[in-house]
XYZ file of C-alpha atoms in Angstrom:
328
model
C 11.844 -6.153 -22.457
C 10.654 -4.668 -19.005
C 11.901 -1.460 -18.116
C 14.945 -1.163 -15.620
C 14.006 -0.021 -11.772
C 16.374 3.143 -12.514
C 13.747 4.479 -15.057
C 11.044 3.621 -13.011
C 12.571 5.906 -10.294
C 13.549 8.291 -12.667
C 9.921 8.223 -14.056
C 8.744 8.573 -10.458
C 11.032 11.760 -9.792
C 9.658 13.578 -13.018
C 5.957 13.078 -11.867
C 6.991 15.017 -8.706
C 8.941 17.567 -10.224
C 6.144 18.158 -12.637
C 3.415 18.010 -9.860
C 5.506 20.792 -7.791
C 5.894 23.240 -10.992
C 2.018 22.336 -12.318
C -0.164 22.038 -9.163
C -0.316 25.782 -7.497
C -0.571 25.716 -3.624
C -3.444 28.054 -3.716
C -5.254 24.840 -5.513
C -8.632 23.541 -3.977
C -8.373 21.922 -0.614
C -10.901 19.084 -2.114
C -8.694 18.382 -5.119
C -5.269 18.616 -3.078
C -6.787 16.312 -0.547
C -7.744 13.781 -3.547
C -4.172 14.116 -4.753
C -2.827 12.966 -1.363
C -5.201 10.296 -1.288
C -4.049 9.107 -4.629
C -0.386 8.974 -3.507
C -1.476 6.839 -0.292
C -3.296 4.601 -2.186
C -0.673 3.962 -4.579
C 1.863 3.072 -1.490
C -0.777 0.605 0.064
C -1.803 -0.933 -3.631
C 2.245 -1.240 -4.489
C 3.408 -2.610 -1.460
C 0.213 -5.198 -0.905
C 0.980 -6.064 -4.336
C 4.230 -7.698 -2.961
C 2.473 -10.052 -0.642
C -0.930 -11.066 -2.855
C 0.256 -10.489 -6.269
C 3.942 -11.185 -6.604
C 4.398 -13.801 -3.639
C 0.870 -15.381 -3.906
C -0.440 -15.041 -0.406
C -3.615 -13.540 0.156
C -3.626 -11.008 2.929
C -6.417 -8.975 4.421
C -4.866 -7.047 6.974
C -3.000 -4.309 5.166
C -5.420 -1.835 6.880
C -4.182 -2.929 10.570
C -0.498 -2.346 9.478
C -1.666 1.313 8.175
C -3.086 1.897 11.407
C -0.186 0.958 13.477
C 2.046 3.273 11.090
C -0.440 5.983 11.258
C -0.964 6.110 15.088
C 2.778 6.136 15.955
C 3.691 8.483 13.451
C 0.661 10.771 14.826
C 1.743 9.990 18.053
C 5.554 11.159 17.884
C 4.535 14.079 16.110
C 1.491 15.282 18.521
C 3.180 14.258 22.122
C 6.546 13.984 21.618
C 6.891 16.606 18.975
C 7.474 19.773 20.899
C 10.362 18.171 23.186
C 11.512 16.730 19.706
C 11.594 20.180 17.986
C 13.432 21.694 20.944
C 16.447 18.946 20.528
C 16.494 19.396 16.714
C 17.010 23.168 17.882
C 13.646 24.908 17.362
C 10.269 24.932 15.192
C 11.748 25.572 12.117
C 11.002 24.383 8.597
C 14.142 21.950 8.507
C 13.338 20.467 12.004
C 9.898 20.133 11.507
C 10.770 17.902 8.046
C 13.269 15.873 10.040
C 10.493 15.263 13.023
C 7.824 14.565 10.096
C 10.330 12.267 8.208
C 11.289 10.116 11.717
C 7.667 10.221 12.503
C 6.975 8.146 9.198
C 9.879 6.267 9.513
C 8.957 5.149 12.836
C 5.582 4.409 12.075
C 6.856 2.143 9.292
C 9.395 0.252 11.518
C 6.593 -0.285 13.860
C 4.122 -1.683 11.370
C 7.238 -3.616 9.821
C 7.557 -5.441 13.510
C 4.084 -6.069 13.875
C 3.895 -7.690 10.133
C 6.915 -10.160 11.749
C 4.754 -10.652 14.580
C 2.011 -11.665 12.401
C 3.802 -13.236 9.794
C 5.819 -15.787 11.805
C 2.876 -17.585 13.085
C 0.572 -17.511 10.228
C 2.346 -17.701 7.074
C 3.136 -21.146 7.126
C -0.453 -21.338 6.268
C -1.774 -21.504 2.885
C -4.881 -19.773 1.056
C -8.438 -19.269 2.220
C -6.692 -19.959 5.834
C -3.588 -17.613 5.677
C -6.508 -14.560 4.152
C -8.925 -15.708 7.625
C -5.650 -15.337 9.887
C -4.623 -12.288 8.504
C -8.019 -10.979 8.827
C -8.277 -11.886 12.274
C -5.156 -10.062 12.980
C -5.632 -6.572 11.306
C -9.122 -6.712 13.226
C -6.883 -7.647 16.589
C -4.912 -4.712 15.832
C -7.998 -2.340 15.667
C -9.405 -3.705 18.583
C -6.238 -2.867 20.673
C -5.847 0.845 19.380
C -9.609 1.286 19.769
C -8.871 0.188 23.758
C -5.904 2.406 24.058
C -6.576 5.806 25.785
C -3.194 6.830 24.987
C -4.077 7.269 21.545
C -7.681 8.363 22.191
C -9.600 5.225 21.985
C -12.948 4.741 20.588
C -12.790 8.754 20.726
C -10.169 9.355 18.001
C -6.889 11.164 17.848
C -6.226 14.712 17.156
C -2.740 15.248 15.243
C -1.424 18.479 15.948
C 0.300 19.368 12.874
C -0.909 18.356 9.088
C 2.496 18.121 7.526
C 1.902 15.962 4.629
C 2.313 17.546 1.217
C 2.675 16.932 -2.500
C 6.242 16.210 -1.931
C 6.377 14.058 1.057
C 3.037 12.020 -0.650
C 4.438 11.281 -4.052
C 8.418 11.212 -2.763
C 7.329 8.119 -0.543
C 5.044 6.784 -3.414
C 8.302 7.120 -5.869
C 10.546 5.273 -3.041
C 7.753 2.499 -2.789
C 7.588 1.686 -6.036
C 11.335 1.722 -6.484
C 11.963 -0.271 -3.775
C 9.283 -2.726 -4.958
C 10.604 -3.010 -8.426
C 13.931 -3.543 -7.350
C 13.430 -5.676 -4.799
C 11.155 -8.242 -7.289
C 13.839 -7.807 -10.516
C 16.993 -8.980 -8.212
C 17.884 -12.208 -8.125
C 16.487 -12.573 -4.215
C 13.252 -11.522 -5.678
C 12.789 -14.312 -8.313
C 12.206 -16.199 -5.051
C 8.878 -14.535 -4.217
C 7.742 -15.440 -7.941
C 9.211 -18.957 -7.547
C 6.719 -19.072 -4.171
C 3.920 -17.458 -6.191
C 3.522 -20.320 -9.067
C 4.620 -23.546 -7.282
C 5.702 -23.515 -3.537
C 5.880 -27.115 -3.268
C 8.101 -27.107 -6.234
C 10.206 -24.272 -4.586
C 10.681 -26.053 -1.721
C 11.928 -29.046 -3.586
C 14.455 -26.742 -5.252
C 15.840 -25.395 -1.555
C 14.141 -22.365 -1.108
C 12.888 -21.587 2.343
C 9.552 -20.726 1.099
C 8.625 -19.330 4.689
C 11.627 -16.992 4.633
C 10.358 -15.340 1.532
C 6.650 -15.060 2.338
C 7.935 -13.617 6.017
C 10.266 -11.035 3.906
C 7.577 -10.027 1.759
C 4.822 -9.586 4.664
C 7.273 -7.306 6.549
C 8.052 -5.026 3.458
C 4.569 -4.696 2.725
C 3.616 -4.026 6.238
C 6.570 -1.310 6.452
C 5.508 0.521 3.552
C 2.011 0.143 4.670
C 2.924 1.916 8.048
C 4.640 4.660 5.612
C 1.123 5.441 4.386
C -0.549 5.381 7.281
C 1.597 8.147 8.694
C 0.889 10.574 5.554
C -2.653 9.153 6.042
C -2.815 10.796 9.368
C -1.377 14.165 8.806
C -3.231 14.594 5.958
C -6.769 14.085 7.853
C -5.637 15.011 10.940
C -7.962 12.982 12.642
C -7.718 9.437 13.515
C -10.521 7.083 14.469
C -10.101 3.140 14.867
C -13.071 2.442 12.655
C -10.783 4.192 9.274
C -8.972 0.882 9.624
C -11.472 -1.723 9.619
C -12.038 -4.884 7.306
C -13.261 -2.820 4.186
C -10.331 -0.599 4.530
C -8.380 -3.656 3.665
C -10.893 -5.095 0.856
C -10.832 -1.559 -0.592
C -6.617 -1.823 -1.085
C -7.073 -5.779 -2.151
C -9.721 -4.203 -4.920
C -7.079 -2.059 -6.279
C -4.541 -4.850 -6.574
C -6.791 -7.339 -8.315
C -8.410 -4.756 -10.487
C -4.896 -3.569 -11.644
C -3.162 -7.470 -12.270
C -1.858 -9.141 -9.780
C 1.978 -9.217 -10.010
C 1.473 -5.835 -12.160
C 3.211 -2.815 -10.428
C 2.324 -0.371 -13.181
C -1.716 -1.706 -13.474
C -1.507 -1.508 -9.629
C -0.661 2.233 -9.762
C -3.224 3.257 -12.621
C -6.023 0.935 -10.408
C -5.135 2.917 -7.216
C -5.943 6.363 -9.466
C -9.026 5.237 -10.763
C -10.299 3.812 -7.633
C -9.517 6.877 -5.781
C -10.953 9.413 -8.697
C -14.247 7.525 -9.255
C -16.137 7.878 -6.113
C -15.657 11.168 -5.841
C -16.486 11.722 -9.755
C -19.844 9.771 -8.718
C -20.573 12.039 -6.001
C -23.115 13.891 -8.181
C -25.004 10.781 -8.110
C -25.149 10.706 -4.264
C -28.309 8.259 -3.295
C -26.807 5.894 -6.200
C -23.165 6.537 -5.395
C -21.980 3.182 -4.292
C -24.249 1.239 -5.955
C -22.868 2.303 -9.016
C -19.323 1.966 -7.960
C -20.058 -1.633 -6.782
C -21.577 -2.665 -10.003
C -18.811 -0.963 -12.169
C -16.396 -2.991 -10.040
C -18.583 -6.585 -10.687
C -18.542 -5.437 -14.609
C -14.877 -4.865 -14.464
C -14.226 -8.389 -12.679
C -16.194 -10.244 -15.065
C -14.887 -8.680 -18.194
C -11.270 -8.561 -17.055
C -10.950 -11.050 -14.629
C -7.303 -10.868 -15.014
C -7.140 -7.456 -14.319
C -8.141 -3.884 -15.817
C -4.239 -3.599 -16.835
C -2.779 -6.693 -17.049
C -0.029 -5.826 -19.680
C 2.765 -7.644 -18.796
C 1.685 -11.009 -17.783
C 4.077 -12.776 -20.431
C 7.566 -10.445 -18.607
C 6.118 -11.983 -15.609
C 6.026 -15.929 -16.995
C 9.351 -15.628 -18.553
C 10.791 -14.553 -15.156
C 8.956 -17.055 -13.426
C 11.760 -20.129 -12.409
C 8.782 -22.331 -11.578
C 6.936 -22.041 -15.150
C 10.006 -21.584 -17.594
C 10.250 -24.968 -18.167
C 6.520 -25.956 -18.545
C 4.806 -26.657 -22.083
C 3.572 -23.271 -23.644
C 5.542 -21.183 -21.795
C 6.778 -18.242 -23.754
């Protein structure tokens, strides 16, 4: 029997508390930034899993929504930050936290709006056509940002303050996990799985498949925007090249390796694929070759996903496959 969303949130809160207690503030900055990257990649992978895994679409533009959220959040704290801090009562800890939280939410909602603009015209397509269109939109977003002088254009954009810490990173990761799990396991969320299993049958049953696909796309884009805001205030500098096609592929690999529609597996894959390139740094000349070779081997030996443990629950939960011969 699957765990309830409340149990998932409780476990995530325990992880945050453990990190706050166990990880000292004087930790080596290198390891601290790896922890930031792990939390950010968990948000990206879990949010994309809603689109690619549970709803059965194939999006290749997630890095574009991450860029929208990152630049929006960074612009608010860097350019508008001093004025907003005065309105909030000075540059105290509470005011800075409110400013950062507001910038993260603004980045998320801006990315969600971009997701809506992309999703409405493109999600009537299916399969490879949808993948090509989302890839194109992701590149359009990157090129538009690259030509905007307000955010530095090709030169890049310096972020005034690096607000990202372990609490913000993993609390946003916990919020993402809880929201996606609760949404998918709700009565409304069964529509995502129905669209994934058989879109034609779902339409015949009266399900508005376009509505569900757009909802999944907008929700995924919102959390990608949150991740972008955390990324911006972790690195302290943004360039359009950091959100290119390869970044989207990196997130897709996490979803596929973890198991499509498997939230726990995707989380573990995000952790593994964040740590693995760093662990291979001692093989500097051959690092990317070894990394790519390991991915190929894993894909061949575990095509269903390295951590695909709960596939039986997905089939039981699916209204489109529950009556098929051989279903458990």
